[in-house]
Amino acid sequence: MSVNSRGSETPDTEDRVVLHGTPVSPGIAMAPAFVYGDILDEVEVRTIDASEVDGEIARLRDAVALVKTELLRDARHVSKQLGQGEGDVFLAHSMILEDPSILEAILDIIRNSHVNAEAAVAEEMKRVTAVLSSADDRYLRDRAYDVSDIGQRVIERMLGVWAHCPLSQPMILVARELRASDTASMDRGRILGFVTELGGTESHAAILARSLGVPAMAGVAGILERVRTGELIALDGALGVAIVDPSTDTRARYESMREEEIRERHELASVLELPSVTRDGTEIALMSNIASGDEARQAAELGADGIGLLRSEMIFMSANLFLDEDAQFAAYREAVEPMAGKPVTIRTLDVGGDKFVGSENPFREHNPNLGYRSTRVLLDRPDLLLAQFRAILRASAHGAVRILVPMISSVDELRQALGRLDEAKGQLRSEGVAFDENIEAGAMIEIPSAAMVADRLAAECDFLSIGTNDLVQYTLAVDRGSSYVSRLYRPHDPSVLALIARSVEGAASAGKPISLCGEMAGTPAYVPLLIGLGLREFSVSNGRLPATKKAIRDVDLDTAVSLANEAVAASTAGDVAALLGLDDSRHHEEP
Ligand code: PEP
Ligand code: MG
């Protein structure tokens, strides 16, 4: 395929497969594919001698015992943290491994077919999964996923999580779906891009890709059947094109596009040394969204004005467990210290929706984004909320920490959460533990109901922060993680803009600051619009800092205000896209 300029393509008949999808993160990459998630298909089948059979059986038994211990630990943890019912899911998983017929069948394969243990597990688990998947009963069909997951866990324990990846060099990760829990444990240094079948522009894998600054595309139907591990992929994330086994010409073209991109990025990075002000001198605070202490150090090096959002659940997900107060304190302190007195906004746990500690949704809801998520869970679990508040408060003795409470849908919820914060402060005071008595606490505006009462929320806390990733999903009833409706996920819809405008006015009427930390802020085409709507503080992933700062420095305030007025008054998202010069089908354009 020839790409003459952005958006115009000429087929090259020697490219083996050209895949089209939704662009979710711009950039060019060329590397071998690693097809993730089909470990049951990919596992190496090795013939063994009769003398090796006992050794393989011992390896299998060790791995099974290890996975059982992990599952029981998870069950205990989750039961303690979230209730018996949720913990039972993990117990049910461990029962799969107790099933003598499954274990005997695996042992028989090793003994009779003389193959390595992981190949025997893969064969038996695929057989059981196939039987369950074709059952009429929905409950049994749902169990197919569990069996496959358990099979993968056992194999991973024998091989190591990434050991089944035959590639030692950087790769493009290809998967049917990347859940937030998958991305939390990834070897990020080796990933040059993502291609997935499922997932929308604001799925967590998409956000991760943009924060890593690597290209990504989603919505590629049948991806697992079309790419094999080891095949070379040339990926253009801005166009949403991936070429499998590209021709010599295509390779050369992608190489030069990549070199050009590196040159441009280098030039763009120089903007980080300049102040974050519009052309007319209006100051705009530009902060970072982070998920770890490492990213805090990177944000400090890139000159971010602070941390506008630390997604604390990502720290829990990387550790794969609910951290206790001391472990949380250590993690938050690691994020606070590098910022050397600049504000660090730590958000309380946002679990549920598509984010779980452990690979499973313990709640098994049909509509998890409207269900048991985030602050709703924490208000039911004061022990968790108090431990988190205490850890954040303790970290506030080491820097300018702010607390942010996500997914607030009413003033009542905010009051309840702040009541717990007061309780945590009281406990620390009576224990003589140091914390910042003037610590600020804010609410996220991610739900239309919160935007509608933003003035009243702002009156009861110290600041607001708009999370457009969720605000768009809940306003337009478009799942942020679904590839099927991703073309309807339009942050520039006039209804979303009206809610942002209302939130900004609400904060102003209460005399409180408001920032925006959704991905919209890191999309240069939206920056003039958001400044025109009155926002003066943004928080974006580290990878988006240069492009966002450049966009801020290009803004003229008067023009931005007229643009925002016109956009809010527009009838359709298409009309707003035309005003912004946006291709309405793509929201993450090249900077
Ligand atoms: C948001 O919803 O915009 C946000 C910043 O939170 P998250 O992406 O973690 O849901
Ligand atoms: Mg959110």
Coordinates of C-alpha atoms and ligand atoms in Angstrom, one line a residue:
M1 CA 0.0 0.0 0.0
S2 CA 1.2 3.5 -0.8
V3 CA 0.3 6.3 1.5
N4 CA 0.8 9.4 -0.5
S5 CA -0.4 11.8 2.1
R6 CA -2.4 11.3 5.2
G7 CA -5.7 9.7 4.2
S8 CA -5.0 8.8 0.5
E9 CA -4.0 5.2 -0.1
T10 CA -3.0 3.2 -3.2
P11 CA -3.0 -0.6 -2.9
D12 CA 0.3 -2.4 -3.3
T13 CA -0.6 -5.8 -4.6
E14 CA 2.5 -7.4 -2.9
D15 CA 1.3 -6.5 0.6
R16 CA -0.1 -9.8 2.0
V17 CA -3.0 -8.3 4.1
V18 CA -4.2 -4.8 4.6
L19 CA -6.3 -4.3 7.7
H20 CA -8.4 -1.3 8.4
G21 CA -9.7 -0.2 11.8
T22 CA -10.5 2.7 14.0
P23 CA -7.5 4.9 14.6
V24 CA -7.0 5.2 18.4
S25 CA -3.4 6.5 18.8
P26 CA -1.3 8.2 16.1
G27 CA 2.2 7.1 15.0
I28 CA 4.1 4.8 12.8
A29 CA 5.6 1.4 13.8
M30 CA 6.9 -1.6 12.0
A31 CA 7.7 -4.8 14.0
P32 CA 6.8 -8.4 14.3
A33 CA 3.3 -9.2 15.7
F34 CA 2.8 -10.9 19.0
V35 CA -0.7 -12.4 19.1
Y36 CA -1.7 -12.2 22.7
G37 CA -4.4 -14.2 24.3
D38 CA -4.2 -17.3 22.0
I39 CA -1.7 -19.0 24.3
L40 CA -3.7 -22.2 24.1
D41 CA -3.1 -22.2 20.3
E42 CA 0.4 -20.9 20.4
V43 CA 1.9 -23.2 22.9
E44 CA 4.8 -25.3 21.6
V45 CA 4.1 -29.0 21.2
R46 CA 7.3 -31.0 22.0
T47 CA 7.6 -34.7 21.9
I48 CA 9.1 -36.1 25.1
D49 CA 10.9 -39.4 25.9
A50 CA 9.3 -41.9 28.2
S51 CA 12.0 -41.0 30.8
E52 CA 10.7 -37.3 30.8
V53 CA 7.0 -38.2 31.5
D54 CA 7.4 -38.1 35.3
G55 CA 9.2 -34.8 35.2
E56 CA 6.5 -33.2 33.0
I57 CA 3.8 -34.5 35.4
A58 CA 5.7 -33.0 38.3
R59 CA 5.9 -29.7 36.5
L60 CA 2.2 -29.8 35.8
R61 CA 1.3 -30.6 39.4
D62 CA 3.6 -27.8 40.7
A63 CA 1.9 -25.3 38.3
V64 CA -1.6 -26.5 39.3
A65 CA -0.7 -26.2 43.0
L66 CA 0.6 -22.7 42.4
V67 CA -2.4 -21.5 40.5
K68 CA -4.7 -23.0 43.2
T69 CA -2.8 -21.2 45.9
E70 CA -3.1 -17.9 43.9
L71 CA -6.8 -18.5 43.4
L72 CA -7.5 -19.2 47.0
R73 CA -5.5 -16.1 48.0
D74 CA -7.5 -14.0 45.5
A75 CA -10.7 -15.6 46.9
R76 CA -9.8 -14.7 50.4
H77 CA -8.7 -11.2 49.4
V78 CA -11.8 -10.5 47.3
S79 CA -14.2 -12.0 49.9
K80 CA -12.6 -9.8 52.6
Q81 CA -12.6 -6.7 50.5
L82 CA -15.7 -7.1 48.4
G83 CA -17.8 -9.8 50.0
Q84 CA -18.2 -13.5 50.0
G85 CA -20.2 -13.7 46.8
E86 CA -17.4 -12.1 44.8
G87 CA -14.7 -14.2 46.4
D88 CA -16.7 -17.3 45.5
V89 CA -15.9 -16.7 41.8
F90 CA -12.3 -17.4 42.4
L91 CA -13.2 -20.5 44.5
A92 CA -15.3 -21.7 41.5
H93 CA -12.2 -21.3 39.3
S94 CA -10.1 -23.3 41.7
M95 CA -12.7 -26.0 41.5
I96 CA -12.0 -26.4 37.8
L97 CA -8.5 -27.4 38.8
E98 CA -9.9 -29.9 41.3
D99 CA -12.0 -31.6 38.7
P100 CA -10.4 -35.1 38.5
S101 CA -11.7 -35.8 35.0
I102 CA -9.9 -32.7 33.6
L103 CA -6.7 -33.4 35.5
E104 CA -6.7 -37.1 34.6
A105 CA -7.3 -36.3 30.9
I106 CA -4.3 -34.0 30.9
L107 CA -2.1 -36.6 32.6
D108 CA -3.3 -39.2 30.1
I109 CA -2.2 -36.9 27.2
I110 CA 1.2 -36.6 28.7
R111 CA 1.5 -40.3 29.4
N112 CA 0.0 -41.6 26.1
S113 CA 0.9 -38.9 23.5
H114 CA 4.3 -38.2 25.1
V115 CA 4.0 -34.4 24.8
N116 CA 5.2 -31.7 27.1
A117 CA 2.9 -30.6 30.0
E118 CA 1.8 -27.2 28.6
A119 CA 0.8 -28.8 25.3
A120 CA -1.3 -31.3 27.1
V121 CA -3.0 -28.6 29.2
A122 CA -3.7 -26.6 26.0
E123 CA -5.2 -29.6 24.2
E124 CA -7.5 -30.6 27.0
M125 CA -8.6 -27.0 27.9
K126 CA -9.3 -26.3 24.2
R127 CA -11.5 -29.5 24.1
V128 CA -13.4 -28.6 27.2
T129 CA -13.8 -25.0 26.1
A130 CA -15.2 -26.1 22.7
V131 CA -17.7 -28.4 24.4
L132 CA -18.9 -25.7 26.8
S133 CA -19.0 -23.0 24.1
S134 CA -21.5 -25.0 22.1
A135 CA -23.8 -25.7 25.0
D136 CA -27.4 -24.4 24.9
D137 CA -27.2 -23.4 28.5
R138 CA -25.9 -19.8 28.9
Y139 CA -24.3 -20.6 32.2
L140 CA -22.2 -23.3 30.7
R141 CA -21.3 -21.2 27.7
D142 CA -20.0 -18.5 30.2
R143 CA -17.9 -21.2 31.9
A144 CA -16.0 -21.7 28.6
Y145 CA -14.2 -18.4 29.3
D146 CA -13.3 -19.5 32.8
V147 CA -11.8 -22.8 31.7
S148 CA -9.8 -21.1 29.0
D149 CA -8.6 -18.5 31.5
I150 CA -7.5 -21.2 34.0
G151 CA -5.7 -23.2 31.2
Q152 CA -3.8 -20.0 30.3
R153 CA -2.9 -19.4 34.0
V154 CA -1.5 -22.9 34.4
I155 CA 0.5 -22.6 31.2
E156 CA 1.8 -19.1 32.2
R157 CA 3.0 -20.5 35.5
M158 CA 5.0 -23.2 33.7
L159 CA 6.4 -20.8 31.1
G160 CA 6.4 -17.4 32.8
V161 CA 3.9 -14.7 31.6
W162 CA 5.8 -13.5 28.6
A163 CA 7.7 -16.7 28.0
H164 CA 5.1 -18.0 25.6
C165 CA 6.0 -14.9 23.5
P166 CA 8.7 -16.2 21.2
L167 CA 9.9 -12.7 20.4
S168 CA 12.6 -11.1 22.4
Q169 CA 12.7 -7.9 20.3
P170 CA 10.1 -5.1 20.3
M171 CA 6.8 -6.1 18.9
I172 CA 3.3 -5.0 17.9
L173 CA 0.8 -6.5 20.2
V174 CA -2.2 -8.0 18.5
A175 CA -5.2 -9.1 20.6
R176 CA -8.9 -9.6 20.4
E177 CA -9.4 -7.4 23.4
L178 CA -7.1 -5.8 25.9
R179 CA -8.6 -5.4 29.3
A180 CA -7.2 -2.9 31.7
S181 CA -5.9 -5.8 33.8
D182 CA -4.0 -7.2 30.8
T183 CA -2.3 -3.8 30.2
A184 CA -1.4 -3.4 33.9
S185 CA 0.9 -6.4 33.8
M186 CA 2.4 -5.8 30.3
D187 CA 6.1 -5.5 29.5
R188 CA 5.6 -2.0 28.2
G189 CA 9.2 -1.5 27.0
R190 CA 8.8 -4.1 24.3
I191 CA 5.5 -2.9 22.8
L192 CA 5.7 -0.6 19.8
G193 CA 2.0 -0.6 18.9
F194 CA -1.4 -2.2 19.4
V195 CA -3.9 -3.7 17.0
T196 CA -7.2 -5.1 18.5
E197 CA -10.5 -6.4 17.4
L198 CA -12.6 -4.9 20.2
G199 CA -12.2 -1.7 22.1
G200 CA -13.1 1.9 21.3
T201 CA -11.1 5.1 21.2
E202 CA -11.2 5.6 25.0
S203 CA -10.7 2.0 26.1
H204 CA -7.9 1.7 28.6
A205 CA -5.7 0.0 26.0
A206 CA -6.2 3.1 23.8
I207 CA -5.3 5.4 26.7
L208 CA -2.3 3.3 27.5
A209 CA -1.1 3.5 23.9
R210 CA -1.4 7.2 23.8
S211 CA 0.4 7.6 27.1
L212 CA 3.2 5.4 25.8
G213 CA 3.2 7.4 22.6
V214 CA 2.8 4.3 20.5
P215 CA 0.4 3.8 17.5
A216 CA -2.8 1.8 18.0
M217 CA -5.9 0.8 16.1
A218 CA -9.0 -1.1 17.1
G219 CA -12.1 -2.5 15.5
V220 CA -10.3 -5.0 13.2
A221 CA -12.7 -7.9 12.8
G222 CA -11.3 -11.4 13.0
I223 CA -7.8 -10.2 13.8
L224 CA -6.7 -13.4 15.5
E225 CA -7.3 -15.4 12.3
R226 CA -5.6 -12.8 10.1
V227 CA -2.2 -12.4 11.8
R228 CA 0.2 -14.9 13.2
T229 CA 2.9 -14.3 15.9
G230 CA 6.2 -13.3 14.2
E231 CA 4.6 -11.8 11.0
L232 CA 5.9 -8.3 10.3
I233 CA 3.3 -5.6 10.7
A234 CA 3.5 -2.0 9.4
L235 CA 1.1 0.1 11.4
D236 CA -0.2 3.6 10.9
G237 CA -2.1 4.6 14.0
A238 CA -3.4 7.9 12.6
L239 CA -4.9 6.3 9.5
G240 CA -6.0 3.1 11.3
V241 CA -4.2 0.9 8.8
A242 CA -2.0 -2.2 9.5
I243 CA -0.2 -4.0 6.7
V244 CA 0.7 -7.6 7.5
D245 CA 3.8 -8.9 5.7
P246 CA 4.4 -5.7 3.8
S247 CA 6.1 -5.6 0.4
T248 CA 9.7 -4.3 0.1
D249 CA 8.4 -1.0 -1.2
T250 CA 5.9 -0.6 1.7
R251 CA 8.6 -1.4 4.2
A252 CA 10.9 1.2 2.8
R253 CA 8.1 3.8 2.8
Y254 CA 7.1 3.0 6.5
E255 CA 10.8 3.2 7.5
S256 CA 11.1 6.7 6.0
M257 CA 7.7 7.7 7.5
R258 CA 9.0 6.5 10.9
E259 CA 12.2 8.5 10.5
E260 CA 10.2 11.6 9.6
E261 CA 8.0 11.1 12.6
I262 CA 11.0 10.8 15.0
R263 CA 12.4 14.1 13.5
E264 CA 9.0 15.8 14.0
R265 CA 8.7 14.5 17.6
H266 CA 12.2 15.8 18.3
E267 CA 11.2 19.2 17.1
L268 CA 7.9 19.2 18.9
A269 CA 9.7 18.2 22.2
S270 CA 11.5 21.6 22.2
V271 CA 8.1 23.3 23.0
L272 CA 8.3 21.7 26.5
E273 CA 10.9 24.3 27.4
L274 CA 8.5 27.2 26.6
P275 CA 5.7 28.4 29.0
S276 CA 2.2 27.1 28.7
V277 CA 0.5 30.3 27.6
T278 CA -1.8 31.2 24.7
R279 CA -0.7 33.7 22.1
D280 CA -2.3 36.6 24.1
G281 CA -0.6 35.5 27.3
T282 CA -3.4 33.6 29.1
E283 CA -1.8 31.0 31.4
I284 CA -2.9 27.4 31.1
A285 CA -1.7 24.9 33.7
L286 CA -0.6 21.7 31.9
M287 CA -0.5 18.7 34.1
S288 CA 0.0 15.0 33.7
N289 CA -2.2 11.9 34.0
I290 CA -0.1 9.1 35.5
A291 CA -0.5 5.6 36.8
S292 CA 2.8 5.0 38.7
G293 CA 5.8 6.6 40.4
D294 CA 7.8 6.0 37.2
E295 CA 5.4 8.1 35.3
A296 CA 5.6 10.8 38.0
R297 CA 9.4 11.0 37.4
Q298 CA 8.8 11.2 33.7
A299 CA 6.2 14.0 34.2
A300 CA 8.7 15.9 36.3
E301 CA 11.4 15.6 33.6
L302 CA 9.0 16.8 30.9
G303 CA 8.2 19.9 33.0
A304 CA 4.5 19.1 33.8
D305 CA 3.0 21.7 36.1
G306 CA 1.8 19.0 38.4
I307 CA -0.1 15.7 38.3
G308 CA -3.8 16.3 37.5
L309 CA -4.7 12.7 37.8
L310 CA -3.1 9.7 39.5
R311 CA -5.3 6.7 38.6
S312 CA -4.7 4.8 41.9
E313 CA -6.5 1.7 40.6
M314 CA -3.7 1.2 38.1
I315 CA -1.3 0.7 41.0
F316 CA -3.6 -1.9 42.5
M317 CA -4.0 -3.6 39.2
S318 CA -0.3 -3.8 38.5
A319 CA 0.2 -5.4 42.0
N320 CA -2.9 -7.6 41.3
L321 CA -4.2 -7.0 44.8
F322 CA -5.8 -4.5 47.1
L323 CA -2.9 -2.8 48.7
D324 CA -3.0 -2.2 52.4
E325 CA -2.5 1.3 53.8
D326 CA 1.2 1.1 54.2
A327 CA 1.8 -0.2 50.7
Q328 CA -0.5 2.5 49.3
F329 CA 1.4 5.2 51.3
A330 CA 4.7 4.0 49.8
A331 CA 3.3 4.0 46.3
Y332 CA 1.7 7.5 46.6
R333 CA 4.9 8.9 48.2
E334 CA 6.8 7.6 45.2
A335 CA 4.6 9.6 42.9
V336 CA 4.6 12.7 45.1
E337 CA 8.3 13.2 45.8
P338 CA 9.5 13.7 42.2
M339 CA 7.0 16.5 41.7
A340 CA 8.9 18.5 44.3
G341 CA 6.1 20.6 45.7
K342 CA 4.0 20.8 42.5
P343 CA 0.4 19.6 43.0
V344 CA -0.2 15.9 42.8
T345 CA -3.9 14.9 42.5
I346 CA -4.5 11.3 43.8
R347 CA -7.8 9.8 42.7
T348 CA -9.5 7.3 45.0
L349 CA -10.1 3.8 43.5
D350 CA -12.1 3.7 40.3
V351 CA -12.6 -0.1 40.1
G352 CA -15.6 -1.7 38.3
G353 CA -16.7 -0.8 34.8
D354 CA -13.8 -2.4 32.9
K355 CA -11.2 -2.1 35.6
F356 CA -10.7 -4.9 38.1
V357 CA -8.0 -5.9 40.5
G358 CA -7.3 -9.5 39.3
S359 CA -8.4 -10.5 35.8
E360 CA -12.1 -11.0 36.7
N361 CA -15.1 -8.9 37.1
P362 CA -16.2 -10.2 40.6
F363 CA -19.6 -8.6 40.2
R364 CA -20.6 -10.3 36.9
E365 CA -23.0 -7.5 35.9
H366 CA -24.5 -7.2 32.5
N367 CA -24.0 -3.5 32.4
P368 CA -21.0 -2.8 34.6
N369 CA -20.4 0.8 33.6
L370 CA -23.9 1.6 35.0
G371 CA -23.3 -0.7 37.9
Y372 CA -21.1 -1.3 40.9
R373 CA -18.2 0.9 40.1
S374 CA -15.8 3.3 41.8
T375 CA -17.1 5.5 44.6
R376 CA -20.3 3.4 44.8
V377 CA -18.1 0.4 45.9
L378 CA -16.0 2.4 48.3
L379 CA -19.0 4.0 50.1
D380 CA -20.1 0.4 50.8
R381 CA -16.7 -0.5 52.0
P382 CA -15.6 2.2 54.5
D383 CA -12.6 0.1 55.5
L384 CA -11.2 0.3 52.0
L385 CA -12.1 4.0 51.7
L386 CA -10.6 4.9 55.1
A387 CA -7.4 3.0 54.4
Q388 CA -7.0 4.8 51.1
F389 CA -7.8 8.3 52.5
R390 CA -5.3 7.6 55.4
A391 CA -2.6 6.6 52.9
I392 CA -3.2 9.7 50.7
L393 CA -3.3 12.0 53.8
R394 CA 0.0 10.5 55.0
A395 CA 1.5 11.1 51.6
S396 CA 0.3 14.8 51.8
A397 CA 3.0 15.3 54.5
H398 CA 5.5 14.9 51.6
G399 CA 4.2 17.2 48.9
A400 CA 1.3 19.2 47.6
V401 CA -1.2 16.4 47.5
R402 CA -4.9 16.8 46.4
I403 CA -7.6 14.2 46.7
L404 CA -10.0 13.5 43.8
V405 CA -13.1 11.4 44.1
P406 CA -14.3 9.8 40.9
M407 CA -17.7 8.9 39.5
I408 CA -19.7 11.3 41.7
S409 CA -23.3 11.3 40.6
S410 CA -24.9 13.4 43.3
V411 CA -24.2 15.9 46.1
D412 CA -25.1 13.1 48.6
E413 CA -22.4 10.8 47.4
L414 CA -19.8 13.6 47.6
R415 CA -20.9 14.4 51.2
Q416 CA -20.6 10.8 52.2
A417 CA -17.1 10.5 50.7
L418 CA -16.0 13.8 52.4
G419 CA -17.5 12.6 55.7
R420 CA -15.2 9.5 55.5
L421 CA -12.3 11.9 54.7
D422 CA -13.0 13.8 57.9
E423 CA -13.1 10.5 59.8
A424 CA -9.7 9.5 58.4
K425 CA -8.3 12.9 59.3
G426 CA -9.7 12.6 62.9
Q427 CA -8.0 9.2 63.2
L428 CA -4.6 10.4 62.1
R429 CA -4.9 13.5 64.3
S430 CA -5.6 11.3 67.4
E431 CA -2.7 9.0 66.4
G432 CA -0.4 12.0 66.0
V433 CA 0.4 11.1 62.4
A434 CA 1.4 14.1 60.2
F435 CA -0.7 15.2 57.2
D436 CA -1.5 18.4 55.4
E437 CA -4.4 19.9 57.3
N438 CA -5.2 22.2 54.3
I439 CA -5.4 19.3 51.8
E440 CA -7.8 20.0 49.0
A441 CA -10.5 17.5 47.9
G442 CA -12.3 17.6 44.6
A443 CA -15.0 15.8 42.7
M444 CA -14.8 14.4 39.2
I445 CA -17.5 15.4 36.7
E446 CA -18.0 12.3 34.6
I447 CA -21.7 11.8 34.8
P448 CA -24.3 14.2 33.3
S449 CA -26.1 14.4 36.7
A450 CA -22.9 15.8 38.2
A451 CA -22.4 18.3 35.4
M452 CA -26.0 19.5 35.9
V453 CA -25.4 20.2 39.6
A454 CA -21.7 21.3 39.3
D455 CA -22.3 24.6 41.1
R456 CA -23.6 22.7 44.1
L457 CA -20.8 20.1 44.0
A458 CA -18.2 22.9 43.7
A459 CA -19.7 24.7 46.7
E460 CA -19.1 21.6 48.9
C461 CA -15.5 20.8 47.8
D462 CA -12.3 22.6 46.8
F463 CA -12.1 21.9 43.0
L464 CA -13.7 20.0 40.1
S465 CA -12.1 17.9 37.4
I466 CA -14.0 16.9 34.3
G467 CA -13.4 13.4 33.0
T468 CA -14.6 13.5 29.5
N469 CA -13.8 9.9 28.8
D470 CA -16.8 8.9 30.9
L471 CA -18.8 12.0 30.4
V472 CA -19.0 11.4 26.7
Q473 CA -19.9 7.7 27.3
Y474 CA -22.7 8.6 29.7
T475 CA -24.1 11.6 27.8
L476 CA -24.3 9.9 24.5
A477 CA -25.0 6.3 25.8
V478 CA -22.0 5.1 23.8
D479 CA -19.7 2.5 25.5
R480 CA -16.2 4.0 25.5
G481 CA -14.7 0.6 25.0
S482 CA -16.9 -0.7 22.2
S483 CA -15.6 -0.9 18.7
Y484 CA -19.1 -1.3 17.4
V485 CA -20.2 2.2 18.4
S486 CA -16.9 4.0 18.4
R487 CA -18.0 6.1 15.4
L488 CA -20.7 7.5 17.7
Y489 CA -18.2 8.4 20.4
R490 CA -17.9 12.1 19.6
P491 CA -16.5 14.3 22.4
H492 CA -17.4 17.4 20.3
D493 CA -21.2 16.6 20.3
P494 CA -23.0 19.8 21.3
S495 CA -24.6 18.0 24.2
V496 CA -21.2 17.2 25.7
L497 CA -20.0 20.7 25.1
A498 CA -23.1 22.1 26.9
L499 CA -22.3 19.9 29.9
I500 CA -18.7 21.1 29.9
A501 CA -19.8 24.7 29.7
R502 CA -22.3 24.1 32.5
S503 CA -19.6 22.6 34.7
V504 CA -17.2 25.5 34.1
E505 CA -20.0 28.0 34.9
G506 CA -20.9 26.0 38.0
A507 CA -17.3 26.0 39.3
A508 CA -17.0 29.7 38.6
S509 CA -20.2 30.6 40.4
A510 CA -18.8 28.8 43.5
G511 CA -15.4 30.5 43.0
K512 CA -13.6 27.1 42.7
P513 CA -11.1 26.0 40.1
I514 CA -12.0 23.4 37.5
S515 CA -9.7 21.3 35.3
L516 CA -10.2 18.7 32.5
C517 CA -8.3 15.4 32.7
G518 CA -10.1 13.3 30.0
E519 CA -8.4 12.4 26.7
M520 CA -10.1 15.3 25.1
A521 CA -7.5 17.7 26.6
G522 CA -4.7 15.8 24.9
T523 CA -6.3 16.1 21.5
P524 CA -4.9 19.3 19.9
A525 CA -8.0 20.0 17.8
Y526 CA -10.1 20.3 20.9
V527 CA -7.7 22.6 22.8
P528 CA -8.9 26.0 21.4
L529 CA -12.5 24.9 22.0
L530 CA -11.9 23.9 25.6
I531 CA -10.0 27.1 26.3
G532 CA -12.8 29.1 24.7
L533 CA -15.2 27.3 27.0
G534 CA -13.3 28.8 29.9
L535 CA -11.0 25.9 31.0
R536 CA -7.5 27.0 32.3
E537 CA -6.2 23.7 33.5
F538 CA -5.6 20.5 31.6
S539 CA -4.2 17.1 32.5
V540 CA -3.0 14.8 29.8
S541 CA -0.8 11.7 29.5
N542 CA 2.9 12.3 29.4
G543 CA 3.0 11.3 25.8
R544 CA 0.6 14.1 24.9
L545 CA 2.3 16.9 26.8
P546 CA 4.3 18.3 23.8
A547 CA 1.4 18.3 21.3
T548 CA -1.0 19.8 23.9
K549 CA 1.4 22.6 24.8
K550 CA 2.0 23.4 21.2
A551 CA -1.8 23.6 20.7
I552 CA -2.2 25.9 23.7
R553 CA 0.5 28.2 22.4
D554 CA -1.3 28.5 19.1
V555 CA -4.6 29.6 20.7
D556 CA -5.8 33.2 20.4
L557 CA -8.3 33.7 23.3
D558 CA -10.9 35.9 21.5
T559 CA -11.0 33.5 18.5
A560 CA -11.3 30.6 20.9
V561 CA -14.2 32.1 22.7
S562 CA -16.1 32.8 19.4
L563 CA -15.4 29.3 18.3
A564 CA -16.7 27.8 21.6
N565 CA -19.9 30.0 21.4
E566 CA -20.5 28.8 17.9
A567 CA -19.8 25.1 18.8
V568 CA -22.1 25.1 21.8
A569 CA -24.9 26.6 19.6
A570 CA -24.4 24.1 16.8
S571 CA -27.0 21.5 16.0
T572 CA -24.9 18.4 15.3
A573 CA -21.5 16.9 16.1
G574 CA -20.8 17.1 12.3
D575 CA -21.3 20.9 12.4
V576 CA -18.8 21.2 15.3
A577 CA -16.3 19.0 13.5
A578 CA -16.5 21.3 10.5
L579 CA -15.9 24.3 12.8
L580 CA -12.8 22.6 14.3
G581 CA -11.5 21.3 10.9
L582 CA -11.9 17.7 12.2
D583 CA -12.6 14.7 10.2
D584 CA -15.7 13.6 12.0
S585 CA -14.8 9.9 11.8
R586 CA -11.4 10.4 13.5
H587 CA -10.8 12.1 16.8
H588 CA -7.2 11.4 17.5
E589 CA -5.5 13.2 14.7
E590 CA -1.8 13.7 14.3
P591 CA -0.6 16.6 16.4
Ligands
PEP1 C1 -12.4 10.2 32.4 O1 -13.4 9.5 32.6 O2 -12.3 11.1 31.6 C2 -11.2 9.9 33.3 C3 -10.1 10.7 33.3 O3 -11.2 8.8 34.1 P1 -10.9 7.3 33.5 O4 -10.4 7.4 32.1 O5 -9.9 6.7 34.4 O6 -12.2 6.7 33.6
MG2 MG -13.5 8.2 34.3

